[in-house]
XYZ file of C-alpha atoms in Angstrom:
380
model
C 30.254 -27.403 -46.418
C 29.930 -28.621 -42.761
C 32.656 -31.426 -43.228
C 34.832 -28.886 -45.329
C 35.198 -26.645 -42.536
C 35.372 -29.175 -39.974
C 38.642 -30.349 -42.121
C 40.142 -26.712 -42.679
C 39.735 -26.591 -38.918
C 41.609 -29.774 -38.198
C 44.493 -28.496 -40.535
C 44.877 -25.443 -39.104
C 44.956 -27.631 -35.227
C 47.452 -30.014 -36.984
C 49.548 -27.766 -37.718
C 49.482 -25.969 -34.194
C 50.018 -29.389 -32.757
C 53.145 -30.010 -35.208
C 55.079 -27.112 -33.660
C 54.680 -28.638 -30.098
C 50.895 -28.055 -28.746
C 47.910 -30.128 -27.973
C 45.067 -29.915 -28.829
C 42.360 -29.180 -25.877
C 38.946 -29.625 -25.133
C 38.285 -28.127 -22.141
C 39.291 -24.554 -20.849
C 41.493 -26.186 -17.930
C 43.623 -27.931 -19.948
C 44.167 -24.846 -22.651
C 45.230 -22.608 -19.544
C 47.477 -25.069 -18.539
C 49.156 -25.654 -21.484
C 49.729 -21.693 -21.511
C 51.590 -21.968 -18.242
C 53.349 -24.720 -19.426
C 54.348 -23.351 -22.039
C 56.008 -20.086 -20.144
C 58.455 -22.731 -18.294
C 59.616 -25.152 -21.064
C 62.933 -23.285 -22.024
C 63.613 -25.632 -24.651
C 61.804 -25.409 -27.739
C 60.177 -28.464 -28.693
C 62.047 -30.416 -31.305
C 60.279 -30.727 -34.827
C 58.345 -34.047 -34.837
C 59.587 -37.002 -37.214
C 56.075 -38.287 -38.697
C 54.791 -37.083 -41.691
C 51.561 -36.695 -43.431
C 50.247 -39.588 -45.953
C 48.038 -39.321 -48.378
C 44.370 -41.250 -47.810
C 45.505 -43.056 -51.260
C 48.842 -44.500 -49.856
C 47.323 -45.564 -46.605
C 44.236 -47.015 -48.805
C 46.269 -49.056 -51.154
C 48.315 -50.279 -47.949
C 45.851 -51.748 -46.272
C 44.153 -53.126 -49.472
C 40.917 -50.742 -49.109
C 40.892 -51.559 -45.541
C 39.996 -55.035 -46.402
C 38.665 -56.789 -43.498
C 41.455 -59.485 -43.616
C 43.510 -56.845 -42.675
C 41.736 -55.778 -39.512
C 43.963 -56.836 -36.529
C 42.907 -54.632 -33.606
C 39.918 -53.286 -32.328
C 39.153 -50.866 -29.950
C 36.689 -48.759 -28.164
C 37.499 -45.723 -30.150
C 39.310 -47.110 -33.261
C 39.929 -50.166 -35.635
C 43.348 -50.991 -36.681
C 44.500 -52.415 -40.013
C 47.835 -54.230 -41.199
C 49.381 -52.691 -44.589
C 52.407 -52.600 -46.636
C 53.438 -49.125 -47.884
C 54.847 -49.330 -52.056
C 58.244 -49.045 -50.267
C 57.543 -52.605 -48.665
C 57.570 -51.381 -45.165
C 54.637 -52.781 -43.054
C 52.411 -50.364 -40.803
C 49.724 -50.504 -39.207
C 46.689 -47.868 -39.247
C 44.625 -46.615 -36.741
C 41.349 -45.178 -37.756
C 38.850 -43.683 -35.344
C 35.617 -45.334 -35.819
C 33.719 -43.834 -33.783
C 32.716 -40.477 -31.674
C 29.371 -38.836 -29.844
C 30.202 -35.879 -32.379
C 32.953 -34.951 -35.677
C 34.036 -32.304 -32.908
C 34.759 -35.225 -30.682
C 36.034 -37.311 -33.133
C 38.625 -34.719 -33.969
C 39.000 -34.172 -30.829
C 40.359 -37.453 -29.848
C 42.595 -37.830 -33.073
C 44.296 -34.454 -32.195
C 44.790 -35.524 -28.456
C 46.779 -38.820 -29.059
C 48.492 -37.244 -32.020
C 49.620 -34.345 -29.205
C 50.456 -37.001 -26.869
C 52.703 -39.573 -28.722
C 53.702 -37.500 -32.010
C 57.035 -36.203 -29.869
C 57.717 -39.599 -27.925
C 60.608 -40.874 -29.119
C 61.566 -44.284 -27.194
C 63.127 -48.060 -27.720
C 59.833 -49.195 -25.412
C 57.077 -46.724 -26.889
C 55.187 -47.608 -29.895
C 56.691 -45.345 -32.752
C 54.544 -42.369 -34.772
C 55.298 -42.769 -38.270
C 52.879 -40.158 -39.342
C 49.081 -39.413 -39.452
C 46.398 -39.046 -42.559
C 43.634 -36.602 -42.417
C 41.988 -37.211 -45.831
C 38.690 -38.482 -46.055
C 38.526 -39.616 -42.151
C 41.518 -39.345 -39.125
C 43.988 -41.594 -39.315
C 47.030 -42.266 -36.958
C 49.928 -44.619 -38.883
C 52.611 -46.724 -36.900
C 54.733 -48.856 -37.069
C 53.473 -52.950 -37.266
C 54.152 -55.450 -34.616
C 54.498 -58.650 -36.147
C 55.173 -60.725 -33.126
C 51.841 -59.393 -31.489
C 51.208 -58.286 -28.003
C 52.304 -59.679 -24.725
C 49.252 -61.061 -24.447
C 48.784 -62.720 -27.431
C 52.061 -64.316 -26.374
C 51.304 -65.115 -22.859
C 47.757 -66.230 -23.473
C 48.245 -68.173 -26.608
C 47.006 -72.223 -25.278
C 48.084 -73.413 -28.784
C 51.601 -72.194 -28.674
C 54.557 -73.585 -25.862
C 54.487 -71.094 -22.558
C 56.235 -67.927 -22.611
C 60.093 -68.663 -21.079
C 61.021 -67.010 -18.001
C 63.664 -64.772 -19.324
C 61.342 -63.310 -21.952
C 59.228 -62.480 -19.053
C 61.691 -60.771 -17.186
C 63.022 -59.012 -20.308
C 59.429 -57.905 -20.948
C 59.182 -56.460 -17.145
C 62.273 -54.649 -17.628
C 61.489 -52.815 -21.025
C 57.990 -52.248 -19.783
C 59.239 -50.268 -16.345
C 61.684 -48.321 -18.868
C 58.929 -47.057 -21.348
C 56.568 -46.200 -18.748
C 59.362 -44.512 -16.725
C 60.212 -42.252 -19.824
C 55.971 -41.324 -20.512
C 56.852 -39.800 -16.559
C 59.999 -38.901 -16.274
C 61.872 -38.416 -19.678
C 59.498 -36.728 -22.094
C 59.141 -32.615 -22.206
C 55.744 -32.891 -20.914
C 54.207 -35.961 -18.175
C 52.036 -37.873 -19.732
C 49.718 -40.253 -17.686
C 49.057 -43.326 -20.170
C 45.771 -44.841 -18.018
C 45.850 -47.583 -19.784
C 48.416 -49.970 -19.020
C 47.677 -54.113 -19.382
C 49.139 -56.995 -21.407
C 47.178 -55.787 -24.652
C 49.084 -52.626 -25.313
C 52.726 -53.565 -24.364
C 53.641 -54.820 -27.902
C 56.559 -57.105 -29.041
C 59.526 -56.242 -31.260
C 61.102 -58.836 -33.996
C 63.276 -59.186 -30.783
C 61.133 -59.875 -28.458
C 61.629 -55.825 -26.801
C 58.285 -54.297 -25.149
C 57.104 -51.406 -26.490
C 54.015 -49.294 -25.109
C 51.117 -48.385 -27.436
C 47.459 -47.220 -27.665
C 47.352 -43.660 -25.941
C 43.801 -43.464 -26.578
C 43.320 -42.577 -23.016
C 46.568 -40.546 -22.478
C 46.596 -37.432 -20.712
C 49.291 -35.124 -20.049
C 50.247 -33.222 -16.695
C 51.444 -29.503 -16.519
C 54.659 -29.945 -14.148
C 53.032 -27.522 -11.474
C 49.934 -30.338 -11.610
C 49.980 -32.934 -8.742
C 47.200 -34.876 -10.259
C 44.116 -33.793 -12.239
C 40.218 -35.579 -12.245
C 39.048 -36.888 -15.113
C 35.650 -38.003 -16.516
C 34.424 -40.319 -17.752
C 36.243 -42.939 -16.301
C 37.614 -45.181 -18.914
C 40.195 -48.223 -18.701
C 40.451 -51.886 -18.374
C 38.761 -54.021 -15.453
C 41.132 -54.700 -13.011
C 43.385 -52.888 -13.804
C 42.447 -49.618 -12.198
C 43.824 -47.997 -9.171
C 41.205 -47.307 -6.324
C 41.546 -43.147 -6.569
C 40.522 -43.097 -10.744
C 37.916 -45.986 -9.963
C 36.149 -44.262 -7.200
C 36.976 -40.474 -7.777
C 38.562 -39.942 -11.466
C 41.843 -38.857 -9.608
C 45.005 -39.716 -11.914
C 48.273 -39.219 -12.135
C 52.144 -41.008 -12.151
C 50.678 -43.574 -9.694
C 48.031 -44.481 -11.679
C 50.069 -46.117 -14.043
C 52.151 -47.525 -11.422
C 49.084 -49.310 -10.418
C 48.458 -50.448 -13.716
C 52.218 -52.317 -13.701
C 52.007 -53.948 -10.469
C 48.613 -55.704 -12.380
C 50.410 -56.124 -15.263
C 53.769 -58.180 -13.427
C 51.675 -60.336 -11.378
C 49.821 -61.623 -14.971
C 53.397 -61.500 -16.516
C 54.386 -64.075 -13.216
C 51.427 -65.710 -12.843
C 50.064 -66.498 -17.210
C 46.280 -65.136 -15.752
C 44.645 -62.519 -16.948
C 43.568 -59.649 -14.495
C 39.876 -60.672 -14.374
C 39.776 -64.291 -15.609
C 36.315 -65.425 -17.434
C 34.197 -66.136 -14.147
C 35.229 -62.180 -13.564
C 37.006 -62.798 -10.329
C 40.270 -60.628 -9.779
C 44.127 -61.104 -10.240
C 44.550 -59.347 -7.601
C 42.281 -61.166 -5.185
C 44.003 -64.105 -5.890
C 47.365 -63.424 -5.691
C 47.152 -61.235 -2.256
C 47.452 -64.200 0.098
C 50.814 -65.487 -1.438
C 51.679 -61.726 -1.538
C 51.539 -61.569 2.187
C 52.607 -64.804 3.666
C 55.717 -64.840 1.303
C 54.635 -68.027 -0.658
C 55.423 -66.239 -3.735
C 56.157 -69.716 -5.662
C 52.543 -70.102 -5.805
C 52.628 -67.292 -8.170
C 54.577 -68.433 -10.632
C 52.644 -69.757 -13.737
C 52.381 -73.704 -13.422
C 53.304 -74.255 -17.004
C 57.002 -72.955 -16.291
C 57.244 -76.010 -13.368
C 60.536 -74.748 -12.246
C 61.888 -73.367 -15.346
C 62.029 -69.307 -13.748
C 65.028 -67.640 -11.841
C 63.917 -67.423 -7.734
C 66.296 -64.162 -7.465
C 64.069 -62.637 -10.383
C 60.917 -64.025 -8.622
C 61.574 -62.163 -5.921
C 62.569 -58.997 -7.329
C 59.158 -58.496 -9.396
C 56.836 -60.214 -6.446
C 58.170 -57.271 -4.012
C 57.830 -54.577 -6.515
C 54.386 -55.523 -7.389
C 53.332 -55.692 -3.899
C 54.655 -52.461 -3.400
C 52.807 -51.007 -6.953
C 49.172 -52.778 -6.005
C 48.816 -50.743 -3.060
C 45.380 -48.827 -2.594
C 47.067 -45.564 -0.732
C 48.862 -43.733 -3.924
C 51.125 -42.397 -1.575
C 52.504 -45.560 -0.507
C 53.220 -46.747 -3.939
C 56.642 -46.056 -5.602
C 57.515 -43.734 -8.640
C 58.263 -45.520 -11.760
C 61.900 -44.243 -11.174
C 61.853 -46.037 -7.754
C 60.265 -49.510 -9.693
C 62.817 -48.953 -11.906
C 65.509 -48.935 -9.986
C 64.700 -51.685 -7.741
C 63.782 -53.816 -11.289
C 67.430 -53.215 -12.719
C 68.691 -54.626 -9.665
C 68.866 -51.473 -7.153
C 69.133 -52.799 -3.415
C 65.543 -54.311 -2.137
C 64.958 -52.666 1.155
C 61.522 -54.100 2.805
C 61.639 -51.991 5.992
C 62.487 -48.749 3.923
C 58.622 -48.864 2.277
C 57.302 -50.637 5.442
C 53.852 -48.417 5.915
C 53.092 -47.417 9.756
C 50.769 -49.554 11.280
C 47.798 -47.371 11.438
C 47.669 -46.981 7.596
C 48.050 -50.802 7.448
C 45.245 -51.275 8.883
C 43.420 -49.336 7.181
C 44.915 -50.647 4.040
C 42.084 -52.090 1.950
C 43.188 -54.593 -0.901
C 41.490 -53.524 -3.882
C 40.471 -56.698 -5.907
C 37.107 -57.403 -6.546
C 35.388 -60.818 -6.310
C 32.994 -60.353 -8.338
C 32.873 -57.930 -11.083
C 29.286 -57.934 -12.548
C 27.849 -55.828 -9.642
C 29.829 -52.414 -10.978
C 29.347 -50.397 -13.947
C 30.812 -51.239 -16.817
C 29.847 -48.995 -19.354
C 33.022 -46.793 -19.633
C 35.094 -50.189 -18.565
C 36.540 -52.945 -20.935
C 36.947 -56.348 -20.024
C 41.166 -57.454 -19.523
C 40.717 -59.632 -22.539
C 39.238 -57.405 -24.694
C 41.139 -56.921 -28.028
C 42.776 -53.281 -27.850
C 43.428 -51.506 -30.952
C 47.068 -52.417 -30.844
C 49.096 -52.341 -33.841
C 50.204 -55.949 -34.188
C 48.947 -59.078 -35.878
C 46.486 -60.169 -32.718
């Protein structure tokens, strides 16, 4: 009886959520979502997934055999599968919860989040299954994630232009979660493992486990626990659970210097990306950057372009950092001013890098490693 009404419950908040509302947890966010509601003077458009049946999704994945398992995650496992039609998906299945109600919880939240996102760079909903367990369905990456690509020692290094290409599509799909969707959505969980690679080689953001959305009349909102990707996080949700647009802009400037440099944002002796890259950040040796296996197979124009907008996205002062329509401006080839997002003296000085040495001494229990599979939906 207890699972039957748990599931007539979920229904009746699936179907809430299909007509344009999330799903909340706390009283905040439902009052929020009222006011937001009062100013959004479009209604929202119907979404384009559907429902599948636990049988369809079963068969697909082959009983969710474990050769099929390609992604796993704090909160979910993800399997590869063929629907009867031929077309290849991939399934996300929450694995794992304190509680059923937080379980559901979770499923309903990303569903709210990315069931109305409809971009070239986001990971596309293809629908959702709530037989038997919760179930999110999307479309499979068969080329993998960018770091499965930029990682890879067996395979030749990733080529400069892909690089750029990857920048550029990245900065566009992040700049519509902000900018071009009805409602702001904060992803928190930007890094090499979730930007996933068409048959073309386009970027596409995915996994919005950690998602949150921002009424419009929101500057930021505080959020706990605090959950992400060693570094990778910006100093205000590290130390005080404070996120918003700039969080994620944080997140990027991490996620172009690994794209530059082939090194992951903690490497395995735990010491930082960021650390390491500061000096040639600030004296202007930017070649050091560049990933060795590429000798001098990279454009220097380009170089310079993505060195100066990841400086400018790796600050520790949010305020100081750029909006993802200013990165992406400057990334599709908008005029580079220097002196224009020159900070005053006093704040650089009291400018503190973050990048930590050694990671070991902080707690990690809410925290993934950077090379920790994600649940992505590709064949990693």
């Amino acid at each position: 009886m207890r699972q039957l009404y748990l599931r007539s419950r979920s229904l009746k908040r699936l179907f809430s959520v299909s007509i344009g509302r999330r799903a909340k947890g706390e009283e905040e966010e439902e009052e929020a979502e009222v006011k937001e509601e009062t100013v959004i003077s479009q209604p929202p458009q119907k979404p384009s997934w559907r429902c599948f049946s636990f049988e369809e999704i079963h068969q697909a994945t082959n009983g969710f055999h474990r050769d099929n398992l390609v992604g796993r995650g704090g909160y979910a496992e993800v399997y590869k599968g063929v629907l009867g039609d031929g077309q290849t998906i991939a399934v996300k299945k929450l694995t794992s919860a304190s509680t059923d109600e937080q379980r559901e919880k979770e499923f309903l939240t990303e569903l709210g989040t990315v069931g109305h996102v409809k971009h070239p760079n986001v990971s596309a909903l293809l629908g959702c299954c709530i037989d038997k367990d919760l179930h999110l369905v999307f479309e499979f990456s068969s080329l993998g994630s960018v770091s499965s690509n930029l990682h890879d020692e067996n395979s030749p290094p990733m080529a400069w232009k892909l690089r750029h290409k990857i920048a550029v599509g990245t900065a566009r799909g992040l700049h519509y979660l902000h900018k071009g969707c009805q409602r702001r959505i904060i992803h928190r969980d930007i890094k090499a493992s979730n930007i996933l690679l068409t048959n073309n080689f386009e970027p596409q953001i995915s996994d919005f486990g950690l998602a949150r959305w921002l009424p419009s009349e929101w500057t930021h909102r505080a959020i706990a626990p605090i959950e992400g990707t060693f570094g990778c996080l910006a100093p205000e949700y590290f130390m005080h659970g404070i996120v918003d647009e700039k969080t994620d802009v944080f997140a990027f400037g991490v996620f172009l210097l690994e794209l530059i440099s082939g090194k992951k944002p903690v490497d395995g002796y735990h010491k930082s990306l960021l650390s390491w890259a500061k000096p040639y950040l600030n004296d202007g040796t930017i070649h050091m950057l560049v990933d060795p296996r590429l000798g001098e197979d990279y454009d220097g124009g380009q170089l310079k372009r993505l060195t100066f907008i990841a400086s400018l996205c790796i600050r520790a002062t949010a305020t100081w950092r750029p909006l993802m329509s200013e990165v992406l401006d400057l990334i599709e080839d908008g005029e580079m001013l220097p002196d224009s997002w020159k900070m005053p003296e006093e704040e650089e000085e009291e400018e503190e890098f973050w990048g930590f040495d050694d990671l070991d001494e902080y707690d990690s229990d809410n925290l993934d490693e950077c090379d920790t599979p994600s649940s992505s939906f590709s064949s990693t």
